[in-house]
Short mmCIF file of C-alpha atoms and ligand atoms in Angstrom, two decimals:
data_model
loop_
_atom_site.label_atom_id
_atom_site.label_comp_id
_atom_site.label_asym_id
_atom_site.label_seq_id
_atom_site.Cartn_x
_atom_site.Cartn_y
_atom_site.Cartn_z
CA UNK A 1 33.43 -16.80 10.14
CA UNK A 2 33.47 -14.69 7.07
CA UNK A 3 30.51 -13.47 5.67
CA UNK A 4 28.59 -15.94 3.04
CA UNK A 5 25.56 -14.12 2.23
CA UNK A 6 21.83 -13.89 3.10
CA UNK A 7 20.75 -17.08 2.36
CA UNK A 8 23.49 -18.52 4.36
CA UNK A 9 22.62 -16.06 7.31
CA UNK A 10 18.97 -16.10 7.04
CA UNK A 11 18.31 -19.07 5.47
CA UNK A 12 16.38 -20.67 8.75
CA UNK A 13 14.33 -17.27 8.21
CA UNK A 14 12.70 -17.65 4.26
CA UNK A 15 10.32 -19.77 2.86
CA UNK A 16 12.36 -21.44 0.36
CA UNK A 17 11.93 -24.86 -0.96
CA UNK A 18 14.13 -27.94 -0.41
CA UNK A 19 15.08 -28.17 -4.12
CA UNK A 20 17.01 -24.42 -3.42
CA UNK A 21 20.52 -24.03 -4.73
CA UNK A 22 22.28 -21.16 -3.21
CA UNK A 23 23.85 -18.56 -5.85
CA UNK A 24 24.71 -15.68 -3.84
CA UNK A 25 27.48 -12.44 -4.56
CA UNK A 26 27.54 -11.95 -0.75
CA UNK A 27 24.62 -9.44 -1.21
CA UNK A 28 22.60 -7.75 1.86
CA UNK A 29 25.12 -6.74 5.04
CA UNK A 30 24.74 -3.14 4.10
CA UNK A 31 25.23 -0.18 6.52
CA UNK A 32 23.19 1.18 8.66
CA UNK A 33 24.51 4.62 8.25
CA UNK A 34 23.87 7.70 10.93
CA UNK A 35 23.18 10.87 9.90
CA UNK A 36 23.88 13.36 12.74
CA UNK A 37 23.35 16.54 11.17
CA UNK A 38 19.28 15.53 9.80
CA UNK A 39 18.92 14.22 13.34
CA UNK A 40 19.38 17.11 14.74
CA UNK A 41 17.56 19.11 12.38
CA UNK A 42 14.61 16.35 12.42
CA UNK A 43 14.52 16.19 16.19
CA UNK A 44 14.76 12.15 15.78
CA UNK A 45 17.69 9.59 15.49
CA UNK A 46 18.14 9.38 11.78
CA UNK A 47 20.07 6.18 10.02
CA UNK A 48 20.44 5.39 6.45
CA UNK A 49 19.98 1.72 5.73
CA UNK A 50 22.23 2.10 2.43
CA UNK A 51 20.57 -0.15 -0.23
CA UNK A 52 23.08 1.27 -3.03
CA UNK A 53 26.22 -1.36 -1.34
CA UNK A 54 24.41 -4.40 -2.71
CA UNK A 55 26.84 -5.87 -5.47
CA UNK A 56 25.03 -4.41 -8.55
CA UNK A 57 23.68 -1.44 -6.32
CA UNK A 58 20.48 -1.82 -5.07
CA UNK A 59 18.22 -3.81 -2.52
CA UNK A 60 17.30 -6.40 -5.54
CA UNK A 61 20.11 -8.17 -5.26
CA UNK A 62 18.59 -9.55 -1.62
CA UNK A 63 15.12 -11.21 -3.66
CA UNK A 64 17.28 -12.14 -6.79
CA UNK A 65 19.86 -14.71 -4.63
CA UNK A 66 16.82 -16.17 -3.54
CA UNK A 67 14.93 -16.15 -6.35
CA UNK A 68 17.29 -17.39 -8.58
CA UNK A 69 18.62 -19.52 -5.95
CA UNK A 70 15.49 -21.68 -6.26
CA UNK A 71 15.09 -21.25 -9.80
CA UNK A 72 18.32 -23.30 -10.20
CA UNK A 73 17.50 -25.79 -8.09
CA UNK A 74 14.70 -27.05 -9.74
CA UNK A 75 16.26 -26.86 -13.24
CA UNK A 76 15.07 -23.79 -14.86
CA UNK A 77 17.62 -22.41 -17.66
CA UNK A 78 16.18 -18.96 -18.70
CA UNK A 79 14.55 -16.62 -16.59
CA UNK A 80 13.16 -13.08 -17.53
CA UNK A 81 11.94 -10.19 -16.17
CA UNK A 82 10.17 -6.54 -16.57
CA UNK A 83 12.80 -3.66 -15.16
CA UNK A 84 12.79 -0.20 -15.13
CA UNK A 85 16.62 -0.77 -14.26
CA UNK A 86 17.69 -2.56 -11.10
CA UNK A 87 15.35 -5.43 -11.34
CA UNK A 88 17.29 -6.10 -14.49
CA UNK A 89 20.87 -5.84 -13.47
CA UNK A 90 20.35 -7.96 -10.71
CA UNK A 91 18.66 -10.70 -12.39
CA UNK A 92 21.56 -10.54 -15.30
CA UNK A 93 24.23 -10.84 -12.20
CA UNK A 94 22.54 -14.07 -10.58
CA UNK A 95 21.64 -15.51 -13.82
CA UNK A 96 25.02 -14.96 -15.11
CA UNK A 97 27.01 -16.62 -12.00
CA UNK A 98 24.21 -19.06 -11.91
CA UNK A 99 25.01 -20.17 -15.34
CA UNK A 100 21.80 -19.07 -16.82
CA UNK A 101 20.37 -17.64 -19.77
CA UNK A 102 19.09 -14.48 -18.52
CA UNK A 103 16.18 -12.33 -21.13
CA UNK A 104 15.26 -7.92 -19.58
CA UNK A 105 12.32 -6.25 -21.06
CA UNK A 106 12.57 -2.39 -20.52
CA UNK A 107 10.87 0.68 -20.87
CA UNK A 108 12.03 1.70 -23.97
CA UNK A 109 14.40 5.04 -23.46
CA UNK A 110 13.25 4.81 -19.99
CA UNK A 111 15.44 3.41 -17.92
CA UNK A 112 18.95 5.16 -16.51
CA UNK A 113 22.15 4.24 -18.19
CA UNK A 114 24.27 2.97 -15.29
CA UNK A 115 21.41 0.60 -15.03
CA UNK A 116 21.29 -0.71 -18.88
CA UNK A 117 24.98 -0.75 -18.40
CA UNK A 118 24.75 -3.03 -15.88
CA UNK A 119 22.27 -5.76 -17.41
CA UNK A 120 24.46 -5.82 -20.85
CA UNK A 121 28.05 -6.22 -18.87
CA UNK A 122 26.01 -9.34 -16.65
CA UNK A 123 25.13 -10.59 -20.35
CA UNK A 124 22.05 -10.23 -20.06
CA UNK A 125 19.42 -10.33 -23.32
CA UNK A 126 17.92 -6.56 -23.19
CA UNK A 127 14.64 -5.66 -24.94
CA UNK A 128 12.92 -2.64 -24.83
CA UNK A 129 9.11 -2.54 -25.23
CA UNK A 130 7.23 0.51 -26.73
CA UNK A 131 5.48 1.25 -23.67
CA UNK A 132 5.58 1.61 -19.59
CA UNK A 133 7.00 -0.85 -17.15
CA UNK A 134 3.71 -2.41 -16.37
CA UNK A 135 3.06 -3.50 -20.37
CA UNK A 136 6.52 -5.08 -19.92
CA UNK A 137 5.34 -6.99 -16.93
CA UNK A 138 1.97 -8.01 -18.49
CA UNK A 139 4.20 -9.55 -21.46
CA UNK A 140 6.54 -10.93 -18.84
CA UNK A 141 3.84 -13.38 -17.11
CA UNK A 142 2.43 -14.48 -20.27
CA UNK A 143 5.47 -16.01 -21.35
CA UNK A 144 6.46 -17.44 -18.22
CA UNK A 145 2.85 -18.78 -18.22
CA UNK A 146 2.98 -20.56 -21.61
CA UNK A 147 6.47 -21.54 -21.44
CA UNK A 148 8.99 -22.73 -19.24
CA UNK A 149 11.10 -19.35 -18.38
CA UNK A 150 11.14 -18.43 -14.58
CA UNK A 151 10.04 -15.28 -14.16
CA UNK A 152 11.94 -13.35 -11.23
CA UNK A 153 9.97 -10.23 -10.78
CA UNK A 154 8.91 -9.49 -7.34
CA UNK A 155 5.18 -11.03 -8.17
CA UNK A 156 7.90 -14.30 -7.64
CA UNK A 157 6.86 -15.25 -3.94
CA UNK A 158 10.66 -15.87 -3.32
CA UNK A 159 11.83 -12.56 -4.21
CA UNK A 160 9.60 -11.40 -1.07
CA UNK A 161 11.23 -13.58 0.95
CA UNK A 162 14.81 -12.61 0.66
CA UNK A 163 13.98 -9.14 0.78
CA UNK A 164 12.57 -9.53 3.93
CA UNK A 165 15.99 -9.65 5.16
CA UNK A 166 16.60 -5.77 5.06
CA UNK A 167 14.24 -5.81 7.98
CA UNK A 168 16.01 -8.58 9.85
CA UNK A 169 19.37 -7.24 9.67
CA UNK A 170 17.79 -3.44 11.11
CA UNK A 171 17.03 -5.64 14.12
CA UNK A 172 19.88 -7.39 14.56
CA UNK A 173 22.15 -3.96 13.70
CA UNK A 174 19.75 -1.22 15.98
CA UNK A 175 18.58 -4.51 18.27
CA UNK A 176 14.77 -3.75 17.89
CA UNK A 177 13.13 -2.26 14.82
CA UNK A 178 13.06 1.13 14.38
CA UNK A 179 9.68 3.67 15.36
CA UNK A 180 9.30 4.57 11.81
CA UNK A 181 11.10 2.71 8.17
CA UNK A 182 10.79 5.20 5.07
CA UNK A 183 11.12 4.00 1.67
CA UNK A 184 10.06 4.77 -1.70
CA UNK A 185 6.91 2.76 -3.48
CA UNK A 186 7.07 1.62 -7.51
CA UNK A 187 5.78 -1.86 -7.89
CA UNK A 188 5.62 -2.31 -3.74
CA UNK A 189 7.50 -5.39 -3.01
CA UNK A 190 9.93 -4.01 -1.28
CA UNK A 191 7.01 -2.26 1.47
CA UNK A 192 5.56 -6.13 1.56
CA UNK A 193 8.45 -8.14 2.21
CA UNK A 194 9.90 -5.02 4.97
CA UNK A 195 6.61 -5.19 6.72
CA UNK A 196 6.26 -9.29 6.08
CA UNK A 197 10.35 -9.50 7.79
CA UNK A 198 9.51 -7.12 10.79
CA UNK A 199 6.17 -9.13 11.69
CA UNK A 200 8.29 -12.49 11.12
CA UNK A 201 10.92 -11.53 13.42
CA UNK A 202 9.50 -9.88 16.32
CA UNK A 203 11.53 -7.34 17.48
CA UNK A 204 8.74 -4.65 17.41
CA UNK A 205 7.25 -3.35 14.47
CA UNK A 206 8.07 0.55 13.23
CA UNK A 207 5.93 2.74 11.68
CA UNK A 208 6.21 2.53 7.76
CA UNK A 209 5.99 5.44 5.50
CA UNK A 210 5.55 4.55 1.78
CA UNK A 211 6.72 7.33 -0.80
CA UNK A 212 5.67 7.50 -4.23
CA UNK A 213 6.45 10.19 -6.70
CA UNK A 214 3.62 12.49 -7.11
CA UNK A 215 3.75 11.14 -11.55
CA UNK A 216 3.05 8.16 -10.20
CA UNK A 217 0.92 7.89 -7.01
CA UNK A 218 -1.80 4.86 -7.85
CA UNK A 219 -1.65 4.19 -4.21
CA UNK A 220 -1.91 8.00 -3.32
CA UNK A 221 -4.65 8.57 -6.09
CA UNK A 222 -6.78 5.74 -5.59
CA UNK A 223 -6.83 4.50 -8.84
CA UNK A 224 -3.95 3.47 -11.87
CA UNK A 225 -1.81 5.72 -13.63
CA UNK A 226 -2.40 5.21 -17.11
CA UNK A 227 1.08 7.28 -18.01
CA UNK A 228 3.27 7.58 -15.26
CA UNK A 229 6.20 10.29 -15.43
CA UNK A 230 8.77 11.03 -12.75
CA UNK A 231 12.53 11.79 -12.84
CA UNK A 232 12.26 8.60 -10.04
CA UNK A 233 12.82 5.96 -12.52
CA UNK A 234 12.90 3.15 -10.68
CA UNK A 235 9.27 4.06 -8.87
CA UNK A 236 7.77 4.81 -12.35
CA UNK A 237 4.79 2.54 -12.33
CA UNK A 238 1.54 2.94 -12.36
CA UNK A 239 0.09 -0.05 -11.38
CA UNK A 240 1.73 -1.55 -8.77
CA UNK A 241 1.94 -5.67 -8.22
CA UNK A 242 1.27 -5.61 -4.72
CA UNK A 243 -0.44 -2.37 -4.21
CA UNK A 244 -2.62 -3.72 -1.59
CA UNK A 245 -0.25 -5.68 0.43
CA UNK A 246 1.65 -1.61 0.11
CA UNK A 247 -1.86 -0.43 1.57
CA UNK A 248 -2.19 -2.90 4.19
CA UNK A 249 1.27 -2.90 5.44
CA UNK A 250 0.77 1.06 5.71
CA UNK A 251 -2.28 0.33 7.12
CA UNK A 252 -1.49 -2.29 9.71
CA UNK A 253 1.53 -0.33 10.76
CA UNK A 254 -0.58 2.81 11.69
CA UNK A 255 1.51 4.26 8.38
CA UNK A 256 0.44 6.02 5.85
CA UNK A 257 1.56 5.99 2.06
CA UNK A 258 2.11 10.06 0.49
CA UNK A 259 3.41 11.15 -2.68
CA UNK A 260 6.38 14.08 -3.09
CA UNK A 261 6.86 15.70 -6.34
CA UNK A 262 10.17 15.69 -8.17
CA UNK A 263 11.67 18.54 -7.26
CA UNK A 264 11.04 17.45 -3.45
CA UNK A 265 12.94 14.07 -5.15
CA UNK A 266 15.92 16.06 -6.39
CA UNK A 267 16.48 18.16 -3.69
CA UNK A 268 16.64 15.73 -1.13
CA UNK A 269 19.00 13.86 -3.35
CA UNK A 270 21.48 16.77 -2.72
CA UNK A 271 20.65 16.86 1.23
CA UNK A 272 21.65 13.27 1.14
CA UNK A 273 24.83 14.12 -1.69
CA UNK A 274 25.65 16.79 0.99
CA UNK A 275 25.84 14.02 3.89
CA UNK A 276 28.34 11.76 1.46
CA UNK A 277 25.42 9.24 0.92
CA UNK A 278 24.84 9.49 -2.90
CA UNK A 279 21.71 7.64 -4.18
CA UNK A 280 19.68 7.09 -7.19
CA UNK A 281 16.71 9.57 -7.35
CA UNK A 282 13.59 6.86 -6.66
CA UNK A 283 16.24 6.49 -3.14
CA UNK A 284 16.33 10.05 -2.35
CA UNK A 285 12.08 9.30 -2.36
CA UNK A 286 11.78 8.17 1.36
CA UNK A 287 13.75 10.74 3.22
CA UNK A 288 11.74 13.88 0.82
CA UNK A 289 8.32 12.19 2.34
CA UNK A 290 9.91 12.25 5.51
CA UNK A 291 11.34 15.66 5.46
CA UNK A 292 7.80 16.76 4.11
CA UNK A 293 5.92 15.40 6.49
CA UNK A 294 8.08 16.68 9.37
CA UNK A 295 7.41 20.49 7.47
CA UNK A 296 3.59 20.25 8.02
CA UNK A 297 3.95 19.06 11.42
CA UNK A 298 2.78 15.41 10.48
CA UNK A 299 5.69 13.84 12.07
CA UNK A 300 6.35 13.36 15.79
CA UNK A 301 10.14 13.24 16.02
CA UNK A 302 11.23 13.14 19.59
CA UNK A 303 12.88 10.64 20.85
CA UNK A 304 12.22 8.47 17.75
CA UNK A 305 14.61 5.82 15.67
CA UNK A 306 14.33 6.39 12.07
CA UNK A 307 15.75 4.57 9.31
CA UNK A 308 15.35 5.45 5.60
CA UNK A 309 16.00 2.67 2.95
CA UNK A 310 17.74 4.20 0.28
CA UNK A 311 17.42 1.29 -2.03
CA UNK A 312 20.13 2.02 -5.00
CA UNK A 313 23.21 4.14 -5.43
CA UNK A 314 23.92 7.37 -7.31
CA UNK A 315 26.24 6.07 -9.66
CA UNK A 316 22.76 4.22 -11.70
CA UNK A 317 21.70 7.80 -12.56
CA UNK A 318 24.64 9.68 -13.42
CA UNK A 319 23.34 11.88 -15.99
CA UNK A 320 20.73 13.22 -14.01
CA UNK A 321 23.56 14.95 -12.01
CA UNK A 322 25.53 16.06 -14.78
CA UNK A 323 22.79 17.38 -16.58
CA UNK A 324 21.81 19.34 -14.19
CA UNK A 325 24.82 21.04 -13.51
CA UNK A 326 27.50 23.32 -15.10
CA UNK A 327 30.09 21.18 -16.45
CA UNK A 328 33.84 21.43 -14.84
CA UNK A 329 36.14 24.68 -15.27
CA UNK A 330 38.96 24.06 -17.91
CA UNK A 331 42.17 25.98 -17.28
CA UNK A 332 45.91 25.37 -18.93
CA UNK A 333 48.29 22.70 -17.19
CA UNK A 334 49.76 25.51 -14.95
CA UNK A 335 50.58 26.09 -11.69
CA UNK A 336 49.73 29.96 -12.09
CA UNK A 337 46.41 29.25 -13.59
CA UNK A 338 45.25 26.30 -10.91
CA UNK A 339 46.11 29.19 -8.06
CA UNK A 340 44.25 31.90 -9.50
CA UNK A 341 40.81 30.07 -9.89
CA UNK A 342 41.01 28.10 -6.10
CA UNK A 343 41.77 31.91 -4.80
CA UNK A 344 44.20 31.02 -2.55
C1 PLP C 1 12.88 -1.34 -7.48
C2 PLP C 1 13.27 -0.07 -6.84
C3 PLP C 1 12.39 0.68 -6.06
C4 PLP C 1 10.96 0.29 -5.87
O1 PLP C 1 10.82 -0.89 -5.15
P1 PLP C 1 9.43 -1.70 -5.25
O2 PLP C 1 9.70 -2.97 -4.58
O3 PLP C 1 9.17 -1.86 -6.72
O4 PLP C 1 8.40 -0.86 -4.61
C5 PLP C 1 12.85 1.82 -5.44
N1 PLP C 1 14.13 2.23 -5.62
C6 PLP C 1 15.00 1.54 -6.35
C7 PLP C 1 16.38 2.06 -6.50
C8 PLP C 1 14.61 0.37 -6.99
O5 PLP C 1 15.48 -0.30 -7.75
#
């Protein structure tokens, strides 16, 4: 049967309620993709679990079918949410095929224009808030506290459960979890709900390493970040929702949670560029931890299965590639010319 989506496949799987109305865009099934050339640099089996295939390009989308799913079903008509991007997109997506009126408060100037893009095509109502992620967040519960607007941030128990599905469908693809699972850390829901699906499904439980930008490291640090600043937009929070279900699932999973700075960020988004897998930069976060850890000697790689979430695609961000480089030659519409600069 053709695919119907991850509350159709995992349904059985997720603590949803009864009332729950399935609105799905035939999110999750994403590749698990290998990456021969790391591997044998890293010593270890290396896959990409490719986050950025989702239908508005990141792992979101797997929470948002559910949450919105249930927020349908027992008769909510606006929901809202904090973003720095992605949470936003994929809210405006759901809400929109859901029928819903759909309100985004952002960072203002801080979040990356494929992302913005995004929430205004779904229809979405964007606002952006003088001040971080987390002040947008604070603002978001109080309404939904006072008023009857479903919030759908990942503090929404449901989101949690249908992310937990990126763990279930490493299992089913690799038939056992992996030894280690690296992924990037902002406001930690997607650490909880990985760690929450691997215990749930019990096919072994890997390793987890938890990467935050070094800008914004509260769970590195110890303590919040009043200010947080990284190129990593999408990890650019400083206090982190479930911070210690992030700790605990390191924790429990004999993990550990690092920081890498954002140069480590951006040049691990080119490794990955350079292997045709082309993420957002907050993406490119797990595989830098991992690449740093293997450079001190803090990583054991033989004969181990790794798989690195890269939650969103490339195409979010695009001006932090084009900025960054030199842009395209321009020659006359000739033959002559077009020969003389390939050099052949
Ligand atoms: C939301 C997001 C993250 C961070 O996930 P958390 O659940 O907030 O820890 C990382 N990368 C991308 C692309 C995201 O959209």
């Amino acid at each position: 049967m053709t695919y119907q989506g991850l509350i159709h496949r995992y349904g059985q799987y997720l603590d949803l309620p009864a009332h729950t109305k399935t609105i799905s865009l035939l999110e999750g099934n994403t590749p698990l993709i290998p990456m021969p050339r790391l591997s044998a640099e890293l010593g270890c089996e290396l896959f990409i679990k490719f986050e950025g295939l989702n239908p508005t390009g990141s792992f979101k989308d797997r929470g948002m079918t559910a949450a919105i799913s249930e927020a349908v079903g027992r008769g909510a008509q606006t929901v809202i949410c904090a973003s720095t991007g992605n949470t936003a997109a994929s809210a405006a997506a759901y809400a929109a095929r859901a029928g819903l009126r759909s309100i985004v408060l952002i960072p203002e100037g801080k979040v990356a224009a494929g992302k913005l893009a995004g929430a205004i095509a779904y229809g979405a109502e964007v606002i952006q808030i003088q001040g971080s992620f987390d002040d947008a967040l604070s603002l978001v519960v109080e309404i939904t506290q006072k008023t009857p607007i479903a919030l759908v941030n990942s503090i929404n128990p449901f989101r949690i459960e249908g992310q937990k599905t990126g763990a279930f469908e490493i299992c089913d693809d690799m038939g056992s979890a992996p030894d280690w699972l690296c992924l990037p850390v902002g406001n930690a829901g997607n650490i909880t709900s990985y760690w929450a699906g691997f215990k749930q499904y019990q096919k072994g439980l890997p390793q987890i390493l938890g990467v935050q930008a070094a800008g914004a490291a509260p769970l590195v640090l110890g303590h919040p970040v009043e200010k947080p600043e990284t190129i990593a937009t999408a990890i650019r929070i400083g206090k982190p929702a479930r911070g210690e279900e992030a700790l605990e699932a390191a924790h429990e999973s004999n993990g550990r949670i690092i920081a890498v700075s954002d140069e480590q960020i951006l040049s691990t988004q080119k490794i990955l560029a350079a292997e045709g897998v082309w993420v957002e930069p907050a993406s490119a976060a797990g595989l830098a931890g991992l690449l740093a850890e293997s450079a001190v000697g803090k990583f054991e790689a033989k004969g181990k299965r790794v798989v690195v979430v890269c939650t969103g695609h490339g195409m979010k961000d695009p001006s932090i590639i084009t900025e960054s480089f030199k842009s395209p030659k321009i020659i006359p519409a000739s033959y002559d010319a077009l020969v003389d600069l390939v050099g052949v």
